[in-house]
Amino acid sequence: MLRAEESLLVLRGLGIQTSSSSPTYLSTATTRFIPTASIQDIFIHEAFKGFEVRFYLAIVVEGEEDAVVVFPKLLPRRPILEEVWRGARACLYEPKS
């Protein structure tokens, strides 16, 4: 069974890379790199879909009107997003030693 895959790679001191691939050959894989200097914030937000609350991880990029949603197709549950959020912030904003 084919599945969609989405990933977030945080490169300390460099930035964040998001990737997604489709389970079909009709849609192409996408990869985006956001340099650390362009990242204004990374946060978990909530949205409503019908009567259901969905949480999503988003990155605010300097100079862009819309936030970049991470894992837009998978929309993992809140505890997973919190773990990813903590890890990403720790890498991006750790104090210089």
CSV table of C-alpha atoms in Angstrom, one decimal, residues 9-88:
chain,number,residue,atom,x,y,z
A,9,LEU,CA,14.5,18.3,8.9
A,10,VAL,CA,16.0,21.0,11.1
A,11,LEU,CA,19.6,21.8,10.4
A,12,ARG,CA,21.1,23.7,13.3
A,13,GLY,CA,22.4,27.1,12.2
A,14,LEU,CA,21.1,26.6,8.7
A,15,GLY,CA,17.4,26.3,8.6
A,16,ILE,CA,14.4,24.0,8.1
A,17,GLN,CA,13.7,21.7,5.2
A,18,THR,CA,10.1,20.4,4.6
A,19,SER,CA,9.4,17.6,2.2
A,20,SER,CA,6.3,15.8,1.0
A,21,SER,CA,5.6,13.1,-1.5
A,22,SER,CA,2.4,11.7,-2.9
A,23,PRO,CA,1.4,8.1,-3.0
A,24,THR,CA,0.5,8.4,-6.7
A,25,TYR,CA,2.7,9.3,-9.7
A,26,LEU,CA,0.3,12.0,-10.7
A,27,SER,CA,1.6,14.4,-8.1
A,28,THR,CA,5.3,15.4,-7.8
A,29,ALA,CA,7.3,15.5,-4.5
A,30,THR,CA,8.0,18.9,-3.1
A,31,THR,CA,10.9,20.1,-1.0
A,32,ARG,CA,11.4,23.5,0.5
A,33,PHE,CA,14.3,25.0,2.5
A,34,ILE,CA,13.8,27.9,4.8
A,35,PRO,CA,16.9,29.6,6.1
A,36,THR,CA,17.1,30.3,9.9
A,37,ALA,CA,17.4,34.1,9.2
A,38,SER,CA,14.0,34.0,7.5
A,39,ILE,CA,12.1,32.1,10.2
A,40,GLN,CA,10.2,34.5,12.5
A,41,ASP,CA,8.4,31.8,14.5
A,42,ILE,CA,7.3,28.2,14.6
A,43,PHE,CA,4.0,27.4,16.4
A,44,ILE,CA,1.1,24.9,16.8
A,45,HIS,CA,-2.3,26.3,15.9
A,46,GLU,CA,-5.8,24.9,15.7
A,47,ALA,CA,-8.4,24.8,13.0
A,48,PHE,CA,-11.9,23.4,12.8
A,49,LYS,CA,-13.0,20.9,10.2
A,50,GLY,CA,-16.7,20.4,10.7
A,51,PHE,CA,-17.1,19.6,14.4
A,52,GLU,CA,-13.5,18.4,14.7
A,53,VAL,CA,-10.6,20.3,16.0
A,54,ARG,CA,-7.4,19.8,14.0
A,55,PHE,CA,-3.9,20.9,15.1
A,56,TYR,CA,-1.2,21.9,12.7
A,57,LEU,CA,2.4,23.0,12.9
A,58,ALA,CA,3.2,26.2,11.0
A,59,ILE,CA,6.3,28.3,10.3
A,60,VAL,CA,6.1,32.1,9.9
A,61,VAL,CA,8.5,33.1,7.2
A,62,GLU,CA,9.7,36.7,6.9
A,63,GLY,CA,8.3,38.5,3.8
A,64,GLU,CA,5.6,35.9,3.2
A,65,GLU,CA,1.9,36.5,3.6
A,66,ASP,CA,0.9,32.9,4.5
A,67,ALA,CA,2.5,30.6,7.1
A,68,VAL,CA,4.1,27.4,5.9
A,69,VAL,CA,2.1,24.4,7.2
A,70,VAL,CA,4.2,21.4,8.1
A,71,PHE,CA,2.7,18.0,7.5
A,72,PRO,CA,-0.4,19.4,5.7
A,73,LYS,CA,-1.7,16.1,4.4
A,74,LEU,CA,-0.9,13.9,7.5
A,75,LEU,CA,-2.0,16.4,10.2
A,76,PRO,CA,-0.6,14.4,13.1
A,77,ARG,CA,-2.2,14.6,16.5
A,78,ARG,CA,-1.3,17.3,19.0
A,79,PRO,CA,1.1,15.2,21.2
A,80,ILE,CA,3.2,14.4,18.1
A,81,LEU,CA,3.2,18.0,16.9
A,82,GLU,CA,4.3,19.2,20.4
A,83,GLU,CA,7.3,16.8,20.4
A,84,VAL,CA,8.3,18.0,16.9
A,85,TRP,CA,7.8,21.7,17.9
A,86,ARG,CA,9.9,21.3,21.0
A,87,GLY,CA,12.7,19.6,19.1
A,88,ALA,CA,12.6,22.2,16.2
